[in-house]
Amino acid sequence: MRIFIFLTLIFPSLIADELRLVAYNIHHGEGMDGKLDLERIARVIAAEKPDLVALQEVDKGCKRSGSIDQAAKLAKLLKMDHRFGKFMDYQGGEYGMAILSRLPIEETVVHRLPEGAEPRIALEVLVKSTSWPGKFSFVGIHNDWMNEALRAEQIKALQVGLKGRDYPVILAGDFNAKPRSDSLMKLEKNGWEMLREGRKNTWSASRPTVEIDFFFSKGLPAFWFKDSVIAEKVASDHRPIAVVITANNKKSTKPE
């Protein structure tokens, strides 16, 4: 019994058939108060006990954020593995996105997307859980912020890059697009399910009026989900989003 309780506290998703996910545009660690504070970002993430985290606006060696590897530091603070994908060189380092994972990462793929105001990529990791859903891909995305037509092209390019996957794929991040936009409708028309129950504004963090951060899934076996916006007003200019995905089987219960 003691071993079971310990494992549940440290690795809750190793016991239940569930996945706990977070997506967070961290604004290179700079909060609404103008302070750079990665420890604050880590505390926000840790409270959700996630298996996987998609991070946007991450610096690696950039002067503005103290020339540190932000993904590596967050991974160390959270005791997770990490992968970084570069958008572009910036201030003596690299600017891009990252994924943090408690699950073993078997493969990493960088998908180059059509460029707009800045270069863009999607970052994919192939992982495998010991229970449901087994092998799957987790993909972080951060689409162009200026042009909806370009965002639609970026989504189209990503779908081409993901073509032929014979396992589930979960897509997470800052889409810079509203729920009924052309770019997001392209996903839904191609079999992607938005993991969203009701409007949940995410930007800007202090008083959010816009909903632009989302999770999508494709190919997952029967499941339930419960999504939420984390009520963090200061740590970044976005509020993070979280979702708990639970297998729809006799051994699991629907998240409340």
PDB file of C-alpha atoms in Angstrom:
ATOM      1  CA  MET A   1       0.000   0.000   0.000  1.00  0.00           C
ATOM      2  CA  ARG A   2       2.810   2.444   0.851  1.00  0.00           C
ATOM      3  CA  ILE A   3       4.502   1.791  -2.502  1.00  0.00           C
ATOM      4  CA  PHE A   4       1.232   2.389  -4.354  1.00  0.00           C
ATOM      5  CA  ILE A   5       0.628   5.685  -2.554  1.00  0.00           C
ATOM      6  CA  PHE A   6       4.191   6.852  -3.233  1.00  0.00           C
ATOM      7  CA  LEU A   7       3.960   6.088  -6.943  1.00  0.00           C
ATOM      8  CA  THR A   8       0.593   7.787  -7.199  1.00  0.00           C
ATOM      9  CA  LEU A   9       1.931  10.966  -5.624  1.00  0.00           C
ATOM     10  CA  ILE A  10       5.079  11.127  -7.751  1.00  0.00           C
ATOM     11  CA  PHE A  11       3.830   9.701 -11.043  1.00  0.00           C
ATOM     12  CA  PRO A  12       0.022   9.804 -10.998  1.00  0.00           C
ATOM     13  CA  SER A  13      -0.354   8.935 -14.682  1.00  0.00           C
ATOM     14  CA  LEU A  14       1.658   5.728 -14.286  1.00  0.00           C
ATOM     15  CA  ILE A  15      -1.179   4.345 -12.158  1.00  0.00           C
ATOM     16  CA  ALA A  16      -4.320   5.545 -13.956  1.00  0.00           C
ATOM     17  CA  ASP A  17      -5.030   5.357 -17.682  1.00  0.00           C
ATOM     18  CA  GLU A  18      -4.660   9.095 -18.101  1.00  0.00           C
ATOM     19  CA  LEU A  19      -2.466  11.803 -19.557  1.00  0.00           C
ATOM     20  CA  ARG A  20      -1.899  15.174 -17.908  1.00  0.00           C
ATOM     21  CA  LEU A  21      -0.833  17.883 -20.362  1.00  0.00           C
ATOM     22  CA  VAL A  22       0.052  21.572 -20.170  1.00  0.00           C
ATOM     23  CA  ALA A  23       0.626  24.163 -22.903  1.00  0.00           C
ATOM     24  CA  TYR A  24       2.233  27.452 -21.905  1.00  0.00           C
ATOM     25  CA  ASN A  25       3.551  30.454 -23.808  1.00  0.00           C
ATOM     26  CA  ILE A  26       6.126  31.551 -21.228  1.00  0.00           C
ATOM     27  CA  HIS A  27       7.192  34.849 -22.882  1.00  0.00           C
ATOM     28  CA  HIS A  28      10.880  33.908 -22.325  1.00  0.00           C
ATOM     29  CA  GLY A  29      10.195  33.824 -18.584  1.00  0.00           C
ATOM     30  CA  GLU A  30       9.201  37.493 -18.355  1.00  0.00           C
ATOM     31  CA  GLY A  31       6.041  38.123 -16.370  1.00  0.00           C
ATOM     32  CA  MET A  32       3.435  40.867 -16.500  1.00  0.00           C
ATOM     33  CA  ASP A  33       5.434  42.569 -13.743  1.00  0.00           C
ATOM     34  CA  GLY A  34       8.501  42.797 -16.003  1.00  0.00           C
ATOM     35  CA  LYS A  35      10.469  40.274 -13.933  1.00  0.00           C
ATOM     36  CA  LEU A  36      12.346  37.317 -15.411  1.00  0.00           C
ATOM     37  CA  ASP A  37      11.506  34.374 -13.165  1.00  0.00           C
ATOM     38  CA  LEU A  38      11.749  30.799 -14.445  1.00  0.00           C
ATOM     39  CA  GLU A  39      11.273  29.400 -10.951  1.00  0.00           C
ATOM     40  CA  ARG A  40       7.840  31.032 -10.939  1.00  0.00           C
ATOM     41  CA  ILE A  41       7.047  29.420 -14.295  1.00  0.00           C
ATOM     42  CA  ALA A  42       8.194  26.053 -12.936  1.00  0.00           C
ATOM     43  CA  ARG A  43       5.926  26.349  -9.894  1.00  0.00           C
ATOM     44  CA  VAL A  44       2.914  27.038 -12.106  1.00  0.00           C
ATOM     45  CA  ILE A  45       3.673  23.964 -14.218  1.00  0.00           C
ATOM     46  CA  ALA A  46       4.510  21.713 -11.266  1.00  0.00           C
ATOM     47  CA  ALA A  47       1.113  22.305  -9.684  1.00  0.00           C
ATOM     48  CA  GLU A  48      -0.520  20.466 -12.619  1.00  0.00           C
ATOM     49  CA  LYS A  49       1.727  17.367 -12.298  1.00  0.00           C
ATOM     50  CA  PRO A  50       1.974  17.076 -16.099  1.00  0.00           C
ATOM     51  CA  ASP A  51       3.329  14.198 -18.141  1.00  0.00           C
ATOM     52  CA  LEU A  52       4.069  16.496 -21.087  1.00  0.00           C
ATOM     53  CA  VAL A  53       4.382  20.254 -21.495  1.00  0.00           C
ATOM     54  CA  ALA A  54       4.430  22.287 -24.716  1.00  0.00           C
ATOM     55  CA  LEU A  55       6.286  25.574 -24.184  1.00  0.00           C
ATOM     56  CA  GLN A  56       6.339  28.540 -26.553  1.00  0.00           C
ATOM     57  CA  GLU A  57       8.629  31.600 -26.640  1.00  0.00           C
ATOM     58  CA  VAL A  58      11.628  29.883 -25.085  1.00  0.00           C
ATOM     59  CA  ASP A  59      15.159  31.309 -25.089  1.00  0.00           C
ATOM     60  CA  LYS A  60      18.415  29.387 -25.288  1.00  0.00           C
ATOM     61  CA  GLY A  61      21.479  31.502 -24.580  1.00  0.00           C
ATOM     62  CA  CYS A  62      19.795  34.849 -25.362  1.00  0.00           C
ATOM     63  CA  LYS A  63      21.128  37.996 -23.679  1.00  0.00           C
ATOM     64  CA  ARG A  64      17.672  39.303 -22.717  1.00  0.00           C
ATOM     65  CA  SER A  65      17.099  36.294 -20.448  1.00  0.00           C
ATOM     66  CA  GLY A  66      20.552  35.958 -18.919  1.00  0.00           C
ATOM     67  CA  SER A  67      22.084  33.754 -21.641  1.00  0.00           C
ATOM     68  CA  ILE A  68      20.747  30.567 -20.041  1.00  0.00           C
ATOM     69  CA  ASP A  69      19.183  27.479 -21.591  1.00  0.00           C
ATOM     70  CA  GLN A  70      15.625  28.002 -20.376  1.00  0.00           C
ATOM     71  CA  ALA A  71      14.272  24.607 -21.440  1.00  0.00           C
ATOM     72  CA  ALA A  72      17.127  22.801 -19.719  1.00  0.00           C
ATOM     73  CA  LYS A  73      16.652  24.838 -16.545  1.00  0.00           C
ATOM     74  CA  LEU A  74      12.902  24.199 -16.418  1.00  0.00           C
ATOM     75  CA  ALA A  75      13.489  20.500 -17.082  1.00  0.00           C
ATOM     76  CA  LYS A  76      15.938  20.357 -14.182  1.00  0.00           C
ATOM     77  CA  LEU A  77      13.580  22.201 -11.834  1.00  0.00           C
ATOM     78  CA  LEU A  78      10.696  19.896 -12.777  1.00  0.00           C
ATOM     79  CA  LYS A  79      12.763  16.700 -13.044  1.00  0.00           C
ATOM     80  CA  MET A  80      11.644  16.146 -16.632  1.00  0.00           C
ATOM     81  CA  ASP A  81      13.363  15.438 -19.942  1.00  0.00           C
ATOM     82  CA  HIS A  82      13.303  18.145 -22.592  1.00  0.00           C
ATOM     83  CA  ARG A  83      13.711  18.937 -26.275  1.00  0.00           C
ATOM     84  CA  PHE A  84      14.239  22.369 -27.825  1.00  0.00           C
ATOM     85  CA  GLY A  85      13.409  23.543 -31.340  1.00  0.00           C
ATOM     86  CA  LYS A  86      14.836  26.773 -32.802  1.00  0.00           C
ATOM     87  CA  PHE A  87      12.817  29.407 -34.632  1.00  0.00           C
ATOM     88  CA  MET A  88      15.794  31.670 -35.225  1.00  0.00           C
ATOM     89  CA  ASP A  89      19.078  33.013 -33.898  1.00  0.00           C
ATOM     90  CA  TYR A  90      18.517  35.861 -31.458  1.00  0.00           C
ATOM     91  CA  GLN A  91      20.685  38.025 -29.167  1.00  0.00           C
ATOM     92  CA  GLY A  92      23.649  35.674 -29.208  1.00  0.00           C
ATOM     93  CA  GLY A  93      21.528  32.564 -28.735  1.00  0.00           C
ATOM     94  CA  GLU A  94      18.433  30.871 -30.073  1.00  0.00           C
ATOM     95  CA  TYR A  95      14.721  31.597 -29.740  1.00  0.00           C
ATOM     96  CA  GLY A  96      12.070  28.933 -30.189  1.00  0.00           C
ATOM     97  CA  MET A  97       9.965  26.397 -28.369  1.00  0.00           C
ATOM     98  CA  ALA A  98      10.387  23.337 -26.183  1.00  0.00           C
ATOM     99  CA  ILE A  99       8.719  20.205 -24.894  1.00  0.00           C
ATOM    100  CA  LEU A 100       9.138  18.802 -21.395  1.00  0.00           C
ATOM    101  CA  SER A 101       8.350  15.137 -20.765  1.00  0.00           C
ATOM    102  CA  ARG A 102       8.148  12.623 -17.943  1.00  0.00           C
ATOM    103  CA  LEU A 103       7.666   9.874 -20.521  1.00  0.00           C
ATOM    104  CA  PRO A 104      10.638   8.414 -22.415  1.00  0.00           C
ATOM    105  CA  ILE A 105      11.232  10.313 -25.661  1.00  0.00           C
ATOM    106  CA  GLU A 106      11.945   7.882 -28.497  1.00  0.00           C
ATOM    107  CA  GLU A 107      12.252  10.330 -31.387  1.00  0.00           C
ATOM    108  CA  THR A 108      12.209  14.085 -32.075  1.00  0.00           C
ATOM    109  CA  VAL A 109      11.084  15.744 -35.308  1.00  0.00           C
ATOM    110  CA  VAL A 110      11.283  19.438 -36.212  1.00  0.00           C
ATOM    111  CA  HIS A 111       8.653  20.475 -38.769  1.00  0.00           C
ATOM    112  CA  ARG A 112       9.630  23.636 -40.663  1.00  0.00           C
ATOM    113  CA  LEU A 113       6.570  25.784 -41.328  1.00  0.00           C
ATOM    114  CA  PRO A 114       5.981  28.652 -43.790  1.00  0.00           C
ATOM    115  CA  GLU A 115       7.588  31.843 -42.473  1.00  0.00           C
ATOM    116  CA  GLY A 116       5.780  35.059 -41.631  1.00  0.00           C
ATOM    117  CA  ALA A 117       6.715  37.796 -39.167  1.00  0.00           C
ATOM    118  CA  GLU A 118       9.236  35.296 -37.757  1.00  0.00           C
ATOM    119  CA  PRO A 119      10.431  31.812 -38.717  1.00  0.00           C
ATOM    120  CA  ARG A 120       8.200  29.083 -37.288  1.00  0.00           C
ATOM    121  CA  ILE A 121       8.412  25.364 -36.544  1.00  0.00           C
ATOM    122  CA  ALA A 122       6.351  22.674 -34.896  1.00  0.00           C
ATOM    123  CA  LEU A 123       8.228  20.413 -32.475  1.00  0.00           C
ATOM    124  CA  GLU A 124       7.192  16.754 -32.300  1.00  0.00           C
ATOM    125  CA  VAL A 125       8.262  14.086 -29.821  1.00  0.00           C
ATOM    126  CA  LEU A 126       7.342  10.424 -30.077  1.00  0.00           C
ATOM    127  CA  VAL A 127       6.733   8.993 -26.613  1.00  0.00           C
ATOM    128  CA  LYS A 128       5.402   5.759 -25.162  1.00  0.00           C
ATOM    129  CA  SER A 129       3.371   5.382 -21.988  1.00  0.00           C
ATOM    130  CA  THR A 130       3.351   2.119 -20.050  1.00  0.00           C
ATOM    131  CA  SER A 131      -0.442   1.970 -20.213  1.00  0.00           C
ATOM    132  CA  TRP A 132      -3.034   3.874 -22.279  1.00  0.00           C
ATOM    133  CA  PRO A 133      -2.603   5.157 -24.952  1.00  0.00           C
ATOM    134  CA  GLY A 134       0.757   3.456 -25.595  1.00  0.00           C
ATOM    135  CA  LYS A 135       2.833   5.071 -28.350  1.00  0.00           C
ATOM    136  CA  PHE A 136       1.811   8.561 -29.461  1.00  0.00           C
ATOM    137  CA  SER A 137       3.205  11.859 -30.697  1.00  0.00           C
ATOM    138  CA  PHE A 138       3.014  15.125 -28.793  1.00  0.00           C
ATOM    139  CA  VAL A 139       3.457  18.194 -30.983  1.00  0.00           C
ATOM    140  CA  GLY A 140       4.030  21.755 -29.830  1.00  0.00           C
ATOM    141  CA  ILE A 141       3.066  24.621 -32.127  1.00  0.00           C
ATOM    142  CA  HIS A 142       3.275  28.429 -32.182  1.00  0.00           C
ATOM    143  CA  ASN A 143       1.710  29.918 -35.291  1.00  0.00           C
ATOM    144  CA  ASP A 144       2.266  33.336 -36.845  1.00  0.00           C
ATOM    145  CA  TRP A 145       0.627  36.172 -34.927  1.00  0.00           C
ATOM    146  CA  MET A 146      -0.082  38.575 -37.798  1.00  0.00           C
ATOM    147  CA  ASN A 147      -1.710  36.750 -40.713  1.00  0.00           C
ATOM    148  CA  GLU A 148      -4.581  34.236 -40.616  1.00  0.00           C
ATOM    149  CA  ALA A 149      -3.987  33.113 -44.208  1.00  0.00           C
ATOM    150  CA  LEU A 150      -0.407  32.263 -43.270  1.00  0.00           C
ATOM    151  CA  ARG A 151      -1.586  30.439 -40.141  1.00  0.00           C
ATOM    152  CA  ALA A 152      -3.798  28.299 -42.364  1.00  0.00           C
ATOM    153  CA  GLU A 153      -0.769  27.521 -44.552  1.00  0.00           C
ATOM    154  CA  GLN A 154       1.255  26.605 -41.461  1.00  0.00           C
ATOM    155  CA  ILE A 155      -1.475  24.196 -40.342  1.00  0.00           C
ATOM    156  CA  LYS A 156      -1.604  22.710 -43.839  1.00  0.00           C
ATOM    157  CA  ALA A 157       2.176  22.196 -43.854  1.00  0.00           C
ATOM    158  CA  LEU A 158       2.101  20.548 -40.441  1.00  0.00           C
ATOM    159  CA  GLN A 159      -0.623  18.133 -41.510  1.00  0.00           C
ATOM    160  CA  VAL A 160       1.507  17.142 -44.499  1.00  0.00           C
ATOM    161  CA  GLY A 161       4.436  16.572 -42.147  1.00  0.00           C
ATOM    162  CA  LEU A 162       2.342  14.387 -39.850  1.00  0.00           C
ATOM    163  CA  LYS A 163       0.798  12.358 -42.664  1.00  0.00           C
ATOM    164  CA  GLY A 164       1.140   8.608 -42.318  1.00  0.00           C
ATOM    165  CA  ARG A 165       1.334   8.490 -38.529  1.00  0.00           C
ATOM    166  CA  ASP A 166      -0.323   5.205 -37.512  1.00  0.00           C
ATOM    167  CA  TYR A 167      -0.530   6.191 -33.851  1.00  0.00           C
ATOM    168  CA  PRO A 168      -2.353   8.974 -31.969  1.00  0.00           C
ATOM    169  CA  VAL A 169      -1.138  12.566 -32.177  1.00  0.00           C
ATOM    170  CA  ILE A 170      -1.800  15.373 -29.696  1.00  0.00           C
ATOM    171  CA  LEU A 171      -1.203  18.967 -30.807  1.00  0.00           C
ATOM    172  CA  ALA A 172      -0.779  21.754 -28.252  1.00  0.00           C
ATOM    173  CA  GLY A 173       0.223  25.374 -28.098  1.00  0.00           C
ATOM    174  CA  ASP A 174      -0.349  28.989 -29.051  1.00  0.00           C
ATOM    175  CA  PHE A 175      -2.240  28.990 -32.350  1.00  0.00           C
ATOM    176  CA  ASN A 176      -2.719  32.783 -32.403  1.00  0.00           C
ATOM    177  CA  ALA A 177      -6.170  32.044 -33.831  1.00  0.00           C
ATOM    178  CA  LYS A 178      -9.729  32.024 -32.533  1.00  0.00           C
ATOM    179  CA  PRO A 179     -11.779  28.802 -32.350  1.00  0.00           C
ATOM    180  CA  ARG A 180     -13.739  29.311 -35.607  1.00  0.00           C
ATOM    181  CA  SER A 181     -10.822  30.661 -37.627  1.00  0.00           C
ATOM    182  CA  ASP A 182      -9.905  29.174 -40.998  1.00  0.00           C
ATOM    183  CA  SER A 183      -6.666  27.707 -39.670  1.00  0.00           C
ATOM    184  CA  LEU A 184      -8.332  25.807 -36.822  1.00  0.00           C
ATOM    185  CA  MET A 185     -11.240  24.709 -38.977  1.00  0.00           C
ATOM    186  CA  LYS A 186      -8.693  23.075 -41.294  1.00  0.00           C
ATOM    187  CA  LEU A 187      -7.742  20.819 -38.400  1.00  0.00           C
ATOM    188  CA  GLU A 188     -11.311  19.931 -37.478  1.00  0.00           C
ATOM    189  CA  LYS A 189     -12.223  19.212 -41.109  1.00  0.00           C
ATOM    190  CA  ASN A 190      -9.329  16.745 -41.225  1.00  0.00           C
ATOM    191  CA  GLY A 191     -10.376  14.690 -38.225  1.00  0.00           C
ATOM    192  CA  TRP A 192      -8.762  16.605 -35.365  1.00  0.00           C
ATOM    193  CA  GLU A 193     -10.782  17.088 -32.195  1.00  0.00           C
ATOM    194  CA  MET A 194     -10.402  20.283 -30.193  1.00  0.00           C
ATOM    195  CA  LEU A 195     -10.136  19.350 -26.514  1.00  0.00           C
ATOM    196  CA  ARG A 196     -12.259  22.209 -25.281  1.00  0.00           C
ATOM    197  CA  GLU A 197     -15.473  22.536 -23.326  1.00  0.00           C
ATOM    198  CA  GLY A 198     -16.674  26.124 -23.477  1.00  0.00           C
ATOM    199  CA  ARG A 199     -14.812  29.368 -24.049  1.00  0.00           C
ATOM    200  CA  LYS A 200     -11.577  29.749 -22.079  1.00  0.00           C
ATOM    201  CA  ASN A 201      -9.703  33.004 -22.717  1.00  0.00           C
ATOM    202  CA  THR A 202      -5.929  32.866 -22.347  1.00  0.00           C
ATOM    203  CA  TRP A 203      -4.527  36.272 -23.376  1.00  0.00           C
ATOM    204  CA  SER A 204      -3.513  38.589 -21.951  1.00  0.00           C
ATOM    205  CA  ALA A 205      -2.848  37.016 -18.587  1.00  0.00           C
ATOM    206  CA  SER A 206      -3.916  39.879 -16.323  1.00  0.00           C
ATOM    207  CA  ARG A 207      -7.389  40.144 -17.864  1.00  0.00           C
ATOM    208  CA  PRO A 208      -7.789  37.629 -20.702  1.00  0.00           C
ATOM    209  CA  THR A 209     -10.223  38.543 -23.471  1.00  0.00           C
ATOM    210  CA  VAL A 210      -8.929  36.323 -26.297  1.00  0.00           C
ATOM    211  CA  GLU A 211      -8.839  32.531 -26.671  1.00  0.00           C
ATOM    212  CA  ILE A 212      -5.848  31.437 -28.773  1.00  0.00           C
ATOM    213  CA  ASP A 213      -4.226  28.506 -26.904  1.00  0.00           C
ATOM    214  CA  PHE A 214      -5.579  24.996 -27.506  1.00  0.00           C
ATOM    215  CA  PHE A 215      -5.158  21.238 -27.458  1.00  0.00           C
ATOM    216  CA  PHE A 216      -6.177  19.018 -30.394  1.00  0.00           C
ATOM    217  CA  SER A 217      -6.056  15.239 -30.732  1.00  0.00           C
ATOM    218  CA  LYS A 218      -6.298  12.776 -33.588  1.00  0.00           C
ATOM    219  CA  GLY A 219      -6.455   8.987 -33.414  1.00  0.00           C
ATOM    220  CA  LEU A 220      -6.740   8.635 -29.636  1.00  0.00           C
ATOM    221  CA  PRO A 221      -8.710   5.570 -28.490  1.00  0.00           C
ATOM    222  CA  ALA A 222     -12.003   6.273 -26.697  1.00  0.00           C
ATOM    223  CA  PHE A 223     -11.416   8.886 -24.008  1.00  0.00           C
ATOM    224  CA  TRP A 224     -12.819  11.551 -21.744  1.00  0.00           C
ATOM    225  CA  PHE A 225     -11.143  14.875 -21.086  1.00  0.00           C
ATOM    226  CA  LYS A 226     -11.317  17.816 -18.726  1.00  0.00           C
ATOM    227  CA  ASP A 227      -9.678  21.053 -19.836  1.00  0.00           C
ATOM    228  CA  SER A 228      -8.926  24.199 -17.874  1.00  0.00           C
ATOM    229  CA  VAL A 229      -7.201  27.553 -17.975  1.00  0.00           C
ATOM    230  CA  ILE A 230      -4.804  27.986 -15.070  1.00  0.00           C
ATOM    231  CA  ALA A 231      -5.577  31.199 -13.202  1.00  0.00           C
ATOM    232  CA  GLU A 232      -2.038  32.586 -13.277  1.00  0.00           C
ATOM    233  CA  LYS A 233      -2.089  36.347 -13.907  1.00  0.00           C
ATOM    234  CA  VAL A 234       1.557  37.354 -13.583  1.00  0.00           C
ATOM    235  CA  ALA A 235       4.141  34.719 -14.584  1.00  0.00           C
ATOM    236  CA  SER A 236       3.751  35.283 -18.376  1.00  0.00           C
ATOM    237  CA  ASP A 237       1.609  37.311 -20.768  1.00  0.00           C
ATOM    238  CA  HIS A 238      -0.435  34.161 -21.513  1.00  0.00           C
ATOM    239  CA  ARG A 239      -2.344  32.013 -19.079  1.00  0.00           C
ATOM    240  CA  PRO A 240      -1.356  28.350 -19.351  1.00  0.00           C
ATOM    241  CA  ILE A 241      -3.876  25.706 -20.321  1.00  0.00           C
ATOM    242  CA  ALA A 242      -4.135  22.150 -19.012  1.00  0.00           C
ATOM    243  CA  VAL A 243      -6.040  19.032 -19.942  1.00  0.00           C
ATOM    244  CA  VAL A 244      -6.449  15.646 -18.279  1.00  0.00           C
ATOM    245  CA  ILE A 245      -7.259  12.927 -20.814  1.00  0.00           C
ATOM    246  CA  THR A 246      -8.620   9.680 -19.391  1.00  0.00           C
ATOM    247  CA  ALA A 247      -9.204   6.360 -21.133  1.00  0.00           C
ATOM    248  CA  ASN A 248     -12.888   5.553 -21.525  1.00  0.00           C
ATOM    249  CA  ASN A 249     -12.845   2.022 -20.139  1.00  0.00           C
ATOM    250  CA  LYS A 250     -14.212   0.081 -17.189  1.00  0.00           C
ATOM    251  CA  LYS A 251     -11.106   0.723 -15.097  1.00  0.00           C
ATOM    252  CA  SER A 252     -11.242   4.518 -15.287  1.00  0.00           C
ATOM    253  CA  THR A 253     -13.654   7.223 -14.234  1.00  0.00           C
ATOM    254  CA  LYS A 254     -14.589  10.420 -16.010  1.00  0.00           C
ATOM    255  CA  PRO A 255     -12.670  13.473 -14.690  1.00  0.00           C
ATOM    256  CA  GLU A 256     -14.828  15.728 -12.542  1.00  0.00           C
TER     257      GLU A 256
END
